[in-house]
Short mmCIF file of C-alpha atoms and ligand atoms in Angstrom, two decimals:
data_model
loop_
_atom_site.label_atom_id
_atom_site.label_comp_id
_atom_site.label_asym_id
_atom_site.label_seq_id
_atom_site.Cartn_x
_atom_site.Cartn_y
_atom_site.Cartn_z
CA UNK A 25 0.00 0.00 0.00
CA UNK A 26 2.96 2.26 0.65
CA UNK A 27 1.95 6.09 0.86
CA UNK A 28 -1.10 7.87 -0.21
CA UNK A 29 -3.72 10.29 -0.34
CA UNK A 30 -7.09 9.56 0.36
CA UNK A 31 -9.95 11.36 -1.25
CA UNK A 32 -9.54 14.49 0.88
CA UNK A 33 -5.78 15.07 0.23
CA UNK A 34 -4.82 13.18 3.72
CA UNK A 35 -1.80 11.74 3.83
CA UNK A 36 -1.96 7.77 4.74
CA UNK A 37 0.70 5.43 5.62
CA UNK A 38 -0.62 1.42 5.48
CA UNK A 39 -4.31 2.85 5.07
CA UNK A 40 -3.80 4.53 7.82
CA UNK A 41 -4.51 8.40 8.18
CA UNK A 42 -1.16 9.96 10.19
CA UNK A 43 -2.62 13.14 11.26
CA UNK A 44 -5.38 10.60 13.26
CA UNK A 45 -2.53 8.93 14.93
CA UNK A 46 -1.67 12.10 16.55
CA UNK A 47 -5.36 13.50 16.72
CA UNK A 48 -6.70 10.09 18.00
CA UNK A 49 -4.12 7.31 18.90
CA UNK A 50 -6.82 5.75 21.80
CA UNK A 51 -9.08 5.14 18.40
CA UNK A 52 -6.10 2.91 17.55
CA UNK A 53 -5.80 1.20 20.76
CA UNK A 54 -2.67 3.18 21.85
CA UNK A 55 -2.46 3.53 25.48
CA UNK A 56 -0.51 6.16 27.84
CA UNK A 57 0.63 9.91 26.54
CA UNK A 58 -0.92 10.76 23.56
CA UNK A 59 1.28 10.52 20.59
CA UNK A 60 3.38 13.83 19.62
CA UNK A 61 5.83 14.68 17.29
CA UNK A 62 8.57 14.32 16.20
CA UNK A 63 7.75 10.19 15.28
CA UNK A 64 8.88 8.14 12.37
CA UNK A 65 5.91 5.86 11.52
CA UNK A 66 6.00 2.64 9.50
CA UNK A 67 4.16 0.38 7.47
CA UNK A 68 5.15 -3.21 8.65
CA UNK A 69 3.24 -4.90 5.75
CA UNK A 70 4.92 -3.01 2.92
CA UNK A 71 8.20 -3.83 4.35
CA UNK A 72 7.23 -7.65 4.64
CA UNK A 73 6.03 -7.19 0.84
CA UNK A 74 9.44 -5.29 -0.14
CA UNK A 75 10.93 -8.70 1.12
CA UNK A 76 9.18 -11.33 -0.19
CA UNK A 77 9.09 -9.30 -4.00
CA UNK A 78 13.30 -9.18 -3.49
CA UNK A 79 12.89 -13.17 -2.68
CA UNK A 80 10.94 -14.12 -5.52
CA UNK A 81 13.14 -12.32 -7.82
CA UNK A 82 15.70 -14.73 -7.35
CA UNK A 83 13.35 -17.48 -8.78
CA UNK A 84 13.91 -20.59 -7.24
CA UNK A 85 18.19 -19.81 -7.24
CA UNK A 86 18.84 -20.41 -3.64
CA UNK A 87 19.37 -17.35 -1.51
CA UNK A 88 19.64 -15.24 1.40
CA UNK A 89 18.34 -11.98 1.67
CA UNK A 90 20.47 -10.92 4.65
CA UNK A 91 18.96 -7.72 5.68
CA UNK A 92 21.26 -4.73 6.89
CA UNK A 93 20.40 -3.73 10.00
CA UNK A 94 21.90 -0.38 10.14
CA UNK A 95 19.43 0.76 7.97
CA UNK A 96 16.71 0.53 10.97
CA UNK A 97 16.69 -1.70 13.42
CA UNK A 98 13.98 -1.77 15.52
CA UNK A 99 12.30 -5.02 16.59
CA UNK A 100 8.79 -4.87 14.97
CA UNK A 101 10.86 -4.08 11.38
CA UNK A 102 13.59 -6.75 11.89
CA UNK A 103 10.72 -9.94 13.18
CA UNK A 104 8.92 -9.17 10.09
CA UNK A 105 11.72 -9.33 7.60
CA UNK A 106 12.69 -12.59 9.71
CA UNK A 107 9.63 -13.65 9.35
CA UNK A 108 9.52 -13.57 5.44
CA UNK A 109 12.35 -15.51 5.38
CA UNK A 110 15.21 -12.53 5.79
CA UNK A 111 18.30 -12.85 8.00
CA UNK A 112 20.87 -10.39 8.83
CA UNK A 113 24.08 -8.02 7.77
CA UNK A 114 25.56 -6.77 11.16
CA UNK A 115 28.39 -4.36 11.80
CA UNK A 116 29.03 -4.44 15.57
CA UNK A 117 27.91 -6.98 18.56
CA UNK A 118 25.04 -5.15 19.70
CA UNK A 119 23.76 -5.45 16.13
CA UNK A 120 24.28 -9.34 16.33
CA UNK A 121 22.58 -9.24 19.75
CA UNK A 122 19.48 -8.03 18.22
CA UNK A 123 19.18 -9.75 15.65
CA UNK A 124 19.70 -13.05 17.46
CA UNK A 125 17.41 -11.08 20.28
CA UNK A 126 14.58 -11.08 16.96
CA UNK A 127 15.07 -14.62 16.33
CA UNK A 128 17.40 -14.59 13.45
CA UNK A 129 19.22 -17.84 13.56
CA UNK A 130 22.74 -17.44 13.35
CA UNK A 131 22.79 -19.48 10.46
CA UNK A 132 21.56 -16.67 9.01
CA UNK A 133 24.00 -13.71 10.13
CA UNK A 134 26.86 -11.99 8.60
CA UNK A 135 29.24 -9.59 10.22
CA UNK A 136 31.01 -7.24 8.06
CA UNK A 137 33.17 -4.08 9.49
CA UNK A 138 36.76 -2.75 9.40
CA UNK A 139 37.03 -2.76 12.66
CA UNK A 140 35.66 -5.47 15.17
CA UNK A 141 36.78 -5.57 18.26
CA UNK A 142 37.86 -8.87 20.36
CA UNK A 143 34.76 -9.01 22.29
CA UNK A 144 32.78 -8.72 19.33
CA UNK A 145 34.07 -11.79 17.52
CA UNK A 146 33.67 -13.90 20.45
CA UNK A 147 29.87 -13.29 20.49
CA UNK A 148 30.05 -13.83 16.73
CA UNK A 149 32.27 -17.41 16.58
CA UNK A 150 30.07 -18.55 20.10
CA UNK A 151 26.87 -17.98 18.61
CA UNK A 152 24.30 -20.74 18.24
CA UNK A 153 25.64 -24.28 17.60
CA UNK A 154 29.09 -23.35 14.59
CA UNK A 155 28.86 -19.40 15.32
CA UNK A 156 27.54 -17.39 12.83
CA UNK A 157 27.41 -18.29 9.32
CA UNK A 158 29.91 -15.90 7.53
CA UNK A 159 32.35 -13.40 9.30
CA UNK A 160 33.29 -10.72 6.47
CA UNK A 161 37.18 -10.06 7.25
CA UNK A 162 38.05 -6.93 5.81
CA UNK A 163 42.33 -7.69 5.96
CA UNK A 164 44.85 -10.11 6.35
CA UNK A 165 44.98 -8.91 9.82
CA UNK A 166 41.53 -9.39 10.66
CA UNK A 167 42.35 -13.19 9.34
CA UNK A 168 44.81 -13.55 12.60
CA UNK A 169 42.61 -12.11 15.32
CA UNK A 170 39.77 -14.02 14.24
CA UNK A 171 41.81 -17.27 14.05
CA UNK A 172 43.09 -16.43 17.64
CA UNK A 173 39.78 -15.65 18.93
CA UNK A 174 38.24 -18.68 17.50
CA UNK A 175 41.29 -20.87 19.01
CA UNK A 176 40.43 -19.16 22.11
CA UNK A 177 37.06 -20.40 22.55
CA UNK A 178 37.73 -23.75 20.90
CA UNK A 179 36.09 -23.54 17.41
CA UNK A 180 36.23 -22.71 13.43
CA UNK A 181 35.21 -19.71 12.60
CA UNK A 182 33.57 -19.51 9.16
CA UNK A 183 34.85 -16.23 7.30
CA UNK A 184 34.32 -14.92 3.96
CA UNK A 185 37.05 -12.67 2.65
CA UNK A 186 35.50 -9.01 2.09
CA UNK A 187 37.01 -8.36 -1.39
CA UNK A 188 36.88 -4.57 -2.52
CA UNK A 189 36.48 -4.88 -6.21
CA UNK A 190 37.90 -1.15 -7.25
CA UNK A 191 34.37 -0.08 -9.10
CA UNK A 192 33.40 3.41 -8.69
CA UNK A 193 29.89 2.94 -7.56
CA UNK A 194 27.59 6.16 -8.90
CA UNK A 195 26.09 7.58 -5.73
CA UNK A 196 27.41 10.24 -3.27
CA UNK A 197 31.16 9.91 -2.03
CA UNK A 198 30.54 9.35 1.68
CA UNK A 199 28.29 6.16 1.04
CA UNK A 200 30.50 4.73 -2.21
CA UNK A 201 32.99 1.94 -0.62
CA UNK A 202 34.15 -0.15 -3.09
CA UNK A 203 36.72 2.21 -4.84
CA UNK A 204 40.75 1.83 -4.71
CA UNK A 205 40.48 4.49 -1.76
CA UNK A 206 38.43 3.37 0.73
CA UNK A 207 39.12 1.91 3.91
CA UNK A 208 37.03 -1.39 3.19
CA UNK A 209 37.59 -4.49 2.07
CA UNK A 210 40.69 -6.79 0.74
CA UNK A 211 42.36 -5.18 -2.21
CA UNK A 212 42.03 -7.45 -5.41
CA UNK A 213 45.67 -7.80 -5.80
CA UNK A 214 46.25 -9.28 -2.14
CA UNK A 215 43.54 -11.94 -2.85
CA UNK A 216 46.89 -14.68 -3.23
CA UNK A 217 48.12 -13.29 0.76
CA UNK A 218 44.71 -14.12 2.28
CA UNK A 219 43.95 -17.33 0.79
CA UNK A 220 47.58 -17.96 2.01
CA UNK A 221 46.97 -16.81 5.42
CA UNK A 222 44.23 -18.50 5.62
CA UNK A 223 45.57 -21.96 4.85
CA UNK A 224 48.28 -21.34 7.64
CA UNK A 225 44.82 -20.61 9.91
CA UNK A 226 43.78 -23.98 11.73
CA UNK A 227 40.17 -22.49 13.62
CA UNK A 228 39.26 -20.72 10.28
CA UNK A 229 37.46 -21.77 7.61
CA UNK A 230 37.01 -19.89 4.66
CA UNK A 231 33.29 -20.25 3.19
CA UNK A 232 33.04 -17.32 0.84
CA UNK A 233 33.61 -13.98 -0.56
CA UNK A 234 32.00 -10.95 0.04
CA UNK A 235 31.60 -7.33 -1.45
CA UNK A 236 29.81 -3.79 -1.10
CA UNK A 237 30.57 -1.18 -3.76
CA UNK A 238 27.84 1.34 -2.11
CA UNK A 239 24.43 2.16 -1.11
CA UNK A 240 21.54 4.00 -3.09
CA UNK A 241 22.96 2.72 -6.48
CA UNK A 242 20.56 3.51 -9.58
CA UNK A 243 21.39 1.57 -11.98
CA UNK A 244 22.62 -1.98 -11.99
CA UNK A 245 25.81 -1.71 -13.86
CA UNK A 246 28.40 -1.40 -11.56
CA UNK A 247 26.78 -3.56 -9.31
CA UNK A 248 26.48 -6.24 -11.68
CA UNK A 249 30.41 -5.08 -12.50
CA UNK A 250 31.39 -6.08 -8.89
CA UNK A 251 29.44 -9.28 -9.31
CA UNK A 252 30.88 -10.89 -11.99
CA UNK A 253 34.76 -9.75 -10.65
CA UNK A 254 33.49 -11.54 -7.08
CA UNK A 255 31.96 -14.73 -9.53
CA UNK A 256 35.52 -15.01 -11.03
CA UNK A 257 37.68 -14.35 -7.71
CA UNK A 258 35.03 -16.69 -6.07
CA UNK A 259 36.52 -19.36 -8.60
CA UNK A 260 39.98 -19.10 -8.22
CA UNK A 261 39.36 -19.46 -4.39
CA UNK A 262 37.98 -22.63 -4.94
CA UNK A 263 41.37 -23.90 -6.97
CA UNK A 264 43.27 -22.51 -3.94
CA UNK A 265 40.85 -24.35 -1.37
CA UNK A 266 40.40 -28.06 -2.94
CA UNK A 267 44.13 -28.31 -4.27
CA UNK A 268 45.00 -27.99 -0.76
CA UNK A 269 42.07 -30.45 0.30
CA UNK A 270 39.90 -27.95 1.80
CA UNK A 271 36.40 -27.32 0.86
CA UNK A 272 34.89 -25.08 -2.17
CA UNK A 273 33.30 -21.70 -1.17
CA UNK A 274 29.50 -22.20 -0.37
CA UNK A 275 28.69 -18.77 -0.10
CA UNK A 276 28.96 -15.68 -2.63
CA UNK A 277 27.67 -12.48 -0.80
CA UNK A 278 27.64 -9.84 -3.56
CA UNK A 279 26.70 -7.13 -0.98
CA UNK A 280 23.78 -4.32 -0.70
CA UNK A 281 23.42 -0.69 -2.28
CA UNK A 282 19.89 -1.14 -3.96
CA UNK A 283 18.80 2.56 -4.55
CA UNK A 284 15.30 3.73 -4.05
CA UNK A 285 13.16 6.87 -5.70
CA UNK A 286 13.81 9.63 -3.31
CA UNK A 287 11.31 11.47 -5.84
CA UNK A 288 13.99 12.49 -8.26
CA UNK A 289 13.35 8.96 -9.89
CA UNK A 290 15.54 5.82 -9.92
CA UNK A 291 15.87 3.28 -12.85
CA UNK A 292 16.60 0.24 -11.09
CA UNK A 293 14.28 -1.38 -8.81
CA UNK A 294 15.48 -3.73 -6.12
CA UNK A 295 14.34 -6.88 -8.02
CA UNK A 296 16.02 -5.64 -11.35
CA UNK A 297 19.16 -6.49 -8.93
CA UNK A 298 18.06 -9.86 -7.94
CA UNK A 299 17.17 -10.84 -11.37
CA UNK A 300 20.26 -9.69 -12.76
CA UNK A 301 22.21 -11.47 -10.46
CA UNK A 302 20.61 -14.63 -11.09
CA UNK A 303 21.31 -14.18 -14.38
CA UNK A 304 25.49 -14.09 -13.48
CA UNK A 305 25.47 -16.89 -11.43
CA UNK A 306 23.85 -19.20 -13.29
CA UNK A 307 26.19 -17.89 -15.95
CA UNK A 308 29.33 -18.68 -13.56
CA UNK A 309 27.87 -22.20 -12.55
CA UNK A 310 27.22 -21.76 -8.99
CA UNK A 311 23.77 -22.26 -8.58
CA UNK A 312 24.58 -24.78 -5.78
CA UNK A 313 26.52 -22.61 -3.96
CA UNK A 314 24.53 -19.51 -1.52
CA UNK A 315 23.76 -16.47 -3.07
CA UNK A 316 23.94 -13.68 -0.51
CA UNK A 317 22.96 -9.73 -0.85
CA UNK A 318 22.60 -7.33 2.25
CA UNK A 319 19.56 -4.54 1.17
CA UNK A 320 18.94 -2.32 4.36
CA UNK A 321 17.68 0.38 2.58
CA UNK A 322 15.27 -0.93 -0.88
CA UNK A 323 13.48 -3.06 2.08
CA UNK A 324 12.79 -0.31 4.46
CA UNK A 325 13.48 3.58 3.04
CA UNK A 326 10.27 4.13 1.18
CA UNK A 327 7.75 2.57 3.88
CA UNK A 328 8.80 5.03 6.75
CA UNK A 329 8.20 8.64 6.95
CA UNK A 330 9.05 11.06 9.55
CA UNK A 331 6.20 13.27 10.79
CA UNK A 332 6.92 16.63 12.14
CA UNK A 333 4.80 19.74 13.65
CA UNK A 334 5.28 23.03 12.28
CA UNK A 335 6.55 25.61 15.07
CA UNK A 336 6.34 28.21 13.27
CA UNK A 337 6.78 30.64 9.93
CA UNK A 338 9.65 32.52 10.18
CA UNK A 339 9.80 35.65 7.34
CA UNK A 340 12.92 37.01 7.18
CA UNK A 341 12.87 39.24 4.46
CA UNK A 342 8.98 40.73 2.76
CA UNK A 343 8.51 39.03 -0.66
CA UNK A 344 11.52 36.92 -0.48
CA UNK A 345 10.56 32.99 -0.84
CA UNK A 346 13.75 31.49 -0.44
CA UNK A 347 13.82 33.28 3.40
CA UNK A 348 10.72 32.04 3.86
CA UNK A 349 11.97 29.69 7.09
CA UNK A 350 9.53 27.32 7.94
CA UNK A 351 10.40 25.82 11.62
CA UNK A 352 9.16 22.69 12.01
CA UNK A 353 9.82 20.24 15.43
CA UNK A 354 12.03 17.83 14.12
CA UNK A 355 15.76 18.41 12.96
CA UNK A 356 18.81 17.29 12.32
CA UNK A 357 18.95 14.97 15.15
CA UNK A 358 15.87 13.42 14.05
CA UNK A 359 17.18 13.17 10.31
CA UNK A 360 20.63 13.38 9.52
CA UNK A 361 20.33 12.54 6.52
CA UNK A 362 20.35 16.26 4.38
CA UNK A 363 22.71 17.47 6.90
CA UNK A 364 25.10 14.65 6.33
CA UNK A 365 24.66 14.39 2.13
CA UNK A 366 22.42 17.15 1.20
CA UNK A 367 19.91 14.24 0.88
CA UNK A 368 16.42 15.92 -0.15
CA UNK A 369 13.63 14.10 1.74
CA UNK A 370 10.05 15.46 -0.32
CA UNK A 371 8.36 17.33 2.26
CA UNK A 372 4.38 17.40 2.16
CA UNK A 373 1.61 18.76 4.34
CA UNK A 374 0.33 15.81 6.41
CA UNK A 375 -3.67 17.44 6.13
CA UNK A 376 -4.08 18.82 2.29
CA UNK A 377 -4.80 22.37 2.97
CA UNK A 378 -8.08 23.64 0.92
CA UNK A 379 -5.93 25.66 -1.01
CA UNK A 380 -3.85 23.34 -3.41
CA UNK A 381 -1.58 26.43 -4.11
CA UNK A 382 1.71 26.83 -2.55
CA UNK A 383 5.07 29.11 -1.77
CA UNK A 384 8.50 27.71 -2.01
CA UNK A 385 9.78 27.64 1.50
CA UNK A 386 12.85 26.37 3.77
CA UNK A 387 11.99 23.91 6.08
CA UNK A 388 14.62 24.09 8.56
CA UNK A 389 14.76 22.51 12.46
CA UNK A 390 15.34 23.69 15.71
CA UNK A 391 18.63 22.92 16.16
CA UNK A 392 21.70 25.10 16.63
CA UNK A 393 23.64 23.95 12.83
CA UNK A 394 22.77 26.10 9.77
CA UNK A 395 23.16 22.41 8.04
CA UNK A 396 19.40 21.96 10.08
CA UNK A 397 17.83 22.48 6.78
CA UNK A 398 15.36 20.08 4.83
CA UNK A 399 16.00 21.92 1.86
CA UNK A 400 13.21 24.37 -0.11
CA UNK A 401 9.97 22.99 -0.81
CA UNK A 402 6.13 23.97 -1.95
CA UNK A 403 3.84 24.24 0.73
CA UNK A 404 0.19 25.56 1.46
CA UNK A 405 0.01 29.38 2.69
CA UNK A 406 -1.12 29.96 5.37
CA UNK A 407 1.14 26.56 6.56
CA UNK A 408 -0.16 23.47 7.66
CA UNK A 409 -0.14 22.24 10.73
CA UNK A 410 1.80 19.25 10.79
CA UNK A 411 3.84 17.82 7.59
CA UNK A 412 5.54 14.26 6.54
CA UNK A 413 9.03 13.71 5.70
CA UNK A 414 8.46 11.26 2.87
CA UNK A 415 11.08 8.25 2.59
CA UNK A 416 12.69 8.13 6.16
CA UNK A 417 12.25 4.42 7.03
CA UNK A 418 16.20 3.85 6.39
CA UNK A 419 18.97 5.47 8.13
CA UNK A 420 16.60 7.60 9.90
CA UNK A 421 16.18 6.65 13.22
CA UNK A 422 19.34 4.86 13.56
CA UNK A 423 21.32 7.68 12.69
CA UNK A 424 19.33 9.54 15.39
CA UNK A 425 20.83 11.35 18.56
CA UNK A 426 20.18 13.65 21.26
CA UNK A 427 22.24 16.28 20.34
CA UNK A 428 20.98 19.54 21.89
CA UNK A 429 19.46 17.86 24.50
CA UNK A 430 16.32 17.24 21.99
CA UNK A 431 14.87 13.47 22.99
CA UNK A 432 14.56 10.77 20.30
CA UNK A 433 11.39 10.44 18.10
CA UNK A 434 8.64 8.06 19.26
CA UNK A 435 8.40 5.24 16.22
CA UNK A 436 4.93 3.67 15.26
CA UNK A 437 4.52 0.59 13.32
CA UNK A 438 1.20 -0.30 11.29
CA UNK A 439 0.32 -3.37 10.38
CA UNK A 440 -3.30 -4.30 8.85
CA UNK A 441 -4.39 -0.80 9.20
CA UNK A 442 -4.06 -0.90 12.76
CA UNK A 443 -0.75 0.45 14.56
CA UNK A 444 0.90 -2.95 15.65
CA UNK A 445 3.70 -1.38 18.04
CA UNK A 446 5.00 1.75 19.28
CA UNK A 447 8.59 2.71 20.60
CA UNK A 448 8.92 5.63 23.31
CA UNK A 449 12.24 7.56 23.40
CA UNK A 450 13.26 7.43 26.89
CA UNK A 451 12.68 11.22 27.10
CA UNK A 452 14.82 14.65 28.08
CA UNK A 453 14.17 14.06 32.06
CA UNK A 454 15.96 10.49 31.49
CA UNK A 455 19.05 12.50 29.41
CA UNK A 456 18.95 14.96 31.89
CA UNK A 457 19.78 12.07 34.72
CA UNK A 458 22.26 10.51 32.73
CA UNK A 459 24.08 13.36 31.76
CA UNK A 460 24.43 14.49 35.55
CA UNK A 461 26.77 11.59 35.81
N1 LIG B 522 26.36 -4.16 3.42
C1 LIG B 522 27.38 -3.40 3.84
C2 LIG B 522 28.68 -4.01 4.08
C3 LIG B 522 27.17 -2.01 4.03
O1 LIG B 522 28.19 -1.26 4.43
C4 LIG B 522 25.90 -1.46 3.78
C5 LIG B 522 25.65 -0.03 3.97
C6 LIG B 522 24.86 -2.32 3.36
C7 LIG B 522 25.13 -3.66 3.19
C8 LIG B 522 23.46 -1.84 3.10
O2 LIG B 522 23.40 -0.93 2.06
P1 LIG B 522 21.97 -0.43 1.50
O3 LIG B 522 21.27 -1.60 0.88
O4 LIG B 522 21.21 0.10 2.64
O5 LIG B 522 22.31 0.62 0.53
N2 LIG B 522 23.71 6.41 5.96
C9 LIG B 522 23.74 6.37 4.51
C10 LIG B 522 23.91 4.96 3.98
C11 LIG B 522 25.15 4.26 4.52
C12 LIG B 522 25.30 2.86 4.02
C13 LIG B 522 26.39 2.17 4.74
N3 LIG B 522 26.54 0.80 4.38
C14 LIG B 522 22.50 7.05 3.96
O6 LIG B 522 21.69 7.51 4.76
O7 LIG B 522 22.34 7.16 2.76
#
């Protein structure tokens, strides 16, 4: 169902009418303080949809759609991707905690990150029954600490090497990772040195490879780029492994990055991806073996939306649009996401206002960073009342803080019209007690 209008020009989310969840929440069975803004709401169902369309995409190849939980990753979201089948990409042990917390087996759990820390990999090699089912090590280096830590507590560790293919992904420089600069990955030409170190490892096993060129990719190209270099390295990793009597890969993870229509369009949908995939490694022959991709944002970014209240109209010039300030209650803290890129969310009245007709205006936030700015955008004169930050269900509330002493947005989730779960930031008196120290 996604997002709407109905008849009147309300916004809905899931069939649902937002301004009613802040009007009305009792009529939707939400008890306690009535519901205020700033809150992120969701539609669980579309989510669970998003999933099952990436699944089917794959047709019949087998899979797993190991969702990214840094792109949001709170409960209600992350059971009902696990629930369509979904496991999970996680970057640090409290990530793995919750999605083992959600009842992701750990069968179904990668770890990527340039960084992970000793503590980390031991929740990560004791997990369930083997550990989890792929750790991504990003160096040689990572190869020895993991092989230490998994000596320490007595088991294999299965790893897949991160590879970072050297494709210039077509997105904006802070999220593009698979280029000859960044910090990620193992550089194709040390490929030989890891397979090598690995061999000298005796509580490692190596089960696959692994890439990420970047998130909110358009087009499929260098994706699909990346995916054939992985199919070939993927290969020649198998040589290395059987000639010495070890086993073939069983996994090929060929990473996340599926874009999504922020309303400036976006040619590739997240099943183009899947089907094109399918397509390479059938090609390559390795239908038996896993095929892995991590989406966080395709599954989640469209279905959430941020709703803020307007504060007030700020005018700081006569006659002069552009200064036209529009305060509204959420900010930077709420949204990093235009701060951080220059990402521009479409802002929209929640209520249509009876006049269709509208002035270009800056909505900005209330907190103390000129870079608190959503960007210009048409809206109804004289303003409305409350309005929705479309396409905020990924890297929204994670990326959230409490900077300026501002607590963190409530989150609603809606499932079969009805709202299914809510999630209460702790609140400023709570930040005001832990700050006191
Ligand atoms: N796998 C790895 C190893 C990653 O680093 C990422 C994202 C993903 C999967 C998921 O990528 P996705 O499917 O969501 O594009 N905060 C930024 C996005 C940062 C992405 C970081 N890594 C934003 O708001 O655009």
């Amino acid at each position: 169902m996604g997002f709407e209008r109905d008849e009147s020009g309300a916004a809905l989310l899931g069939g649902v009418r937002l301004a009613a969840l802040f009007d009305d929440p009792s009529s939707f069975g939400v008890d306690g303080a009535p519901l205020s803004t700033p809150a992120y709401v969701y539609d669980l169902d579309a989510i669970a949809g998003e999933a099952r369309a990436l699944r089917e995409a794959f047709g019949g190849l087998p899979h797993l759609v190991a969702f990214a939980i840094k792109a949001n990753s709170a409960g209600p979201i992350v059971r009902a991707l696990a629930a369509e089948g979904a496991g999970a990409d996680v970057v640090s042990g409290g990530e793995l905690a919750l999605a083992l917390a959600c009842g992701i087996p750990p069968e179904d759990v990668v770890y990527s990150g340039v960084a992970k820390q000793a503590a980390e990999l031991d929740r990560a090699i004791g997990a369930g029954p083997r550990g989890i089912l792929s750790i991504q090590a990003e160096s040689i280096e990572e190869l020895t600490r993991i092989d230490e830590r998994a000596r320490a507590a007595g088991r294999r560790a299965r790893v897949s090497l991160r590879i970072n293919p050297g494709v210039e992904a077509d997105t904006h420089a802070y999220i593009a990772t698979g280029h000859d600069e960044a910090k990620f990955g193992i550089p194709k030409a040390e490929i030989g040195l890891a397979v090598e170190r690995i061999q000298s490892c005796s509580n490692v096993e190596l089960v696959g490879v692994s890439s990420h060129i970047g998130s909110q990719l358009t087009t499929t190209d260098a994706y699909i780029q990346a995916a054939r270099m992985l199919l070939t390295i993927a290969s020649s990793c198998d040589v290395a492994m059987t000639s010495t009597g070890r086993p073939a890969l069983t996994l090929v993870d060929f990473g996340g990055g599926f874009g999504i229509d922020y309303g400036q369009g976006c040619d590739a949908h997240p099943a183009d991806f899947a089907r094109a995939l399918a397509v390479e490694v059938r090609r390559a022959g390795r239908e038996s073996c896993r095929t892995l991709i991590e989406p966080g944002r395709s599954l989640v970014g469209s279905h959430g939306v941020l709703c803020a209240g307007v504060v007030m109209q700020k005018r700081a010039k006569p006659n002069d649009d552009e200064r036209t300030w529009l305060i509204v209650d959420a900010g930077m803290n709420d949204l990093l996401r235009p701060a951080l890129y220059h990402a521009l969310h479409r802002i929209e009245p929640l209520e249509r206002a009876a006049d269709a007709g509208g002035l270009p205006m800056r909505v900005v936030g209330p907190v103390c960073e000129s870079s608190d700015d959503f960007g210009t955008h048409v809206l109804p004169q004289p303003p409305p009342r409350r309005v929705v930050i479309r396409d905020a269900g990924a890297y929204g509330f994670t990326m959230a803080s409490e900077y300026n002493g501002r607590a963190l947005p409530t989150e609603v989730f809606l499932r079969g019209g009805r709202v299914d779960a809510v999630i209460r930031p702790r609140g400023v008196d709570a930040w005001v007690k832990e700050r006191l120290g």
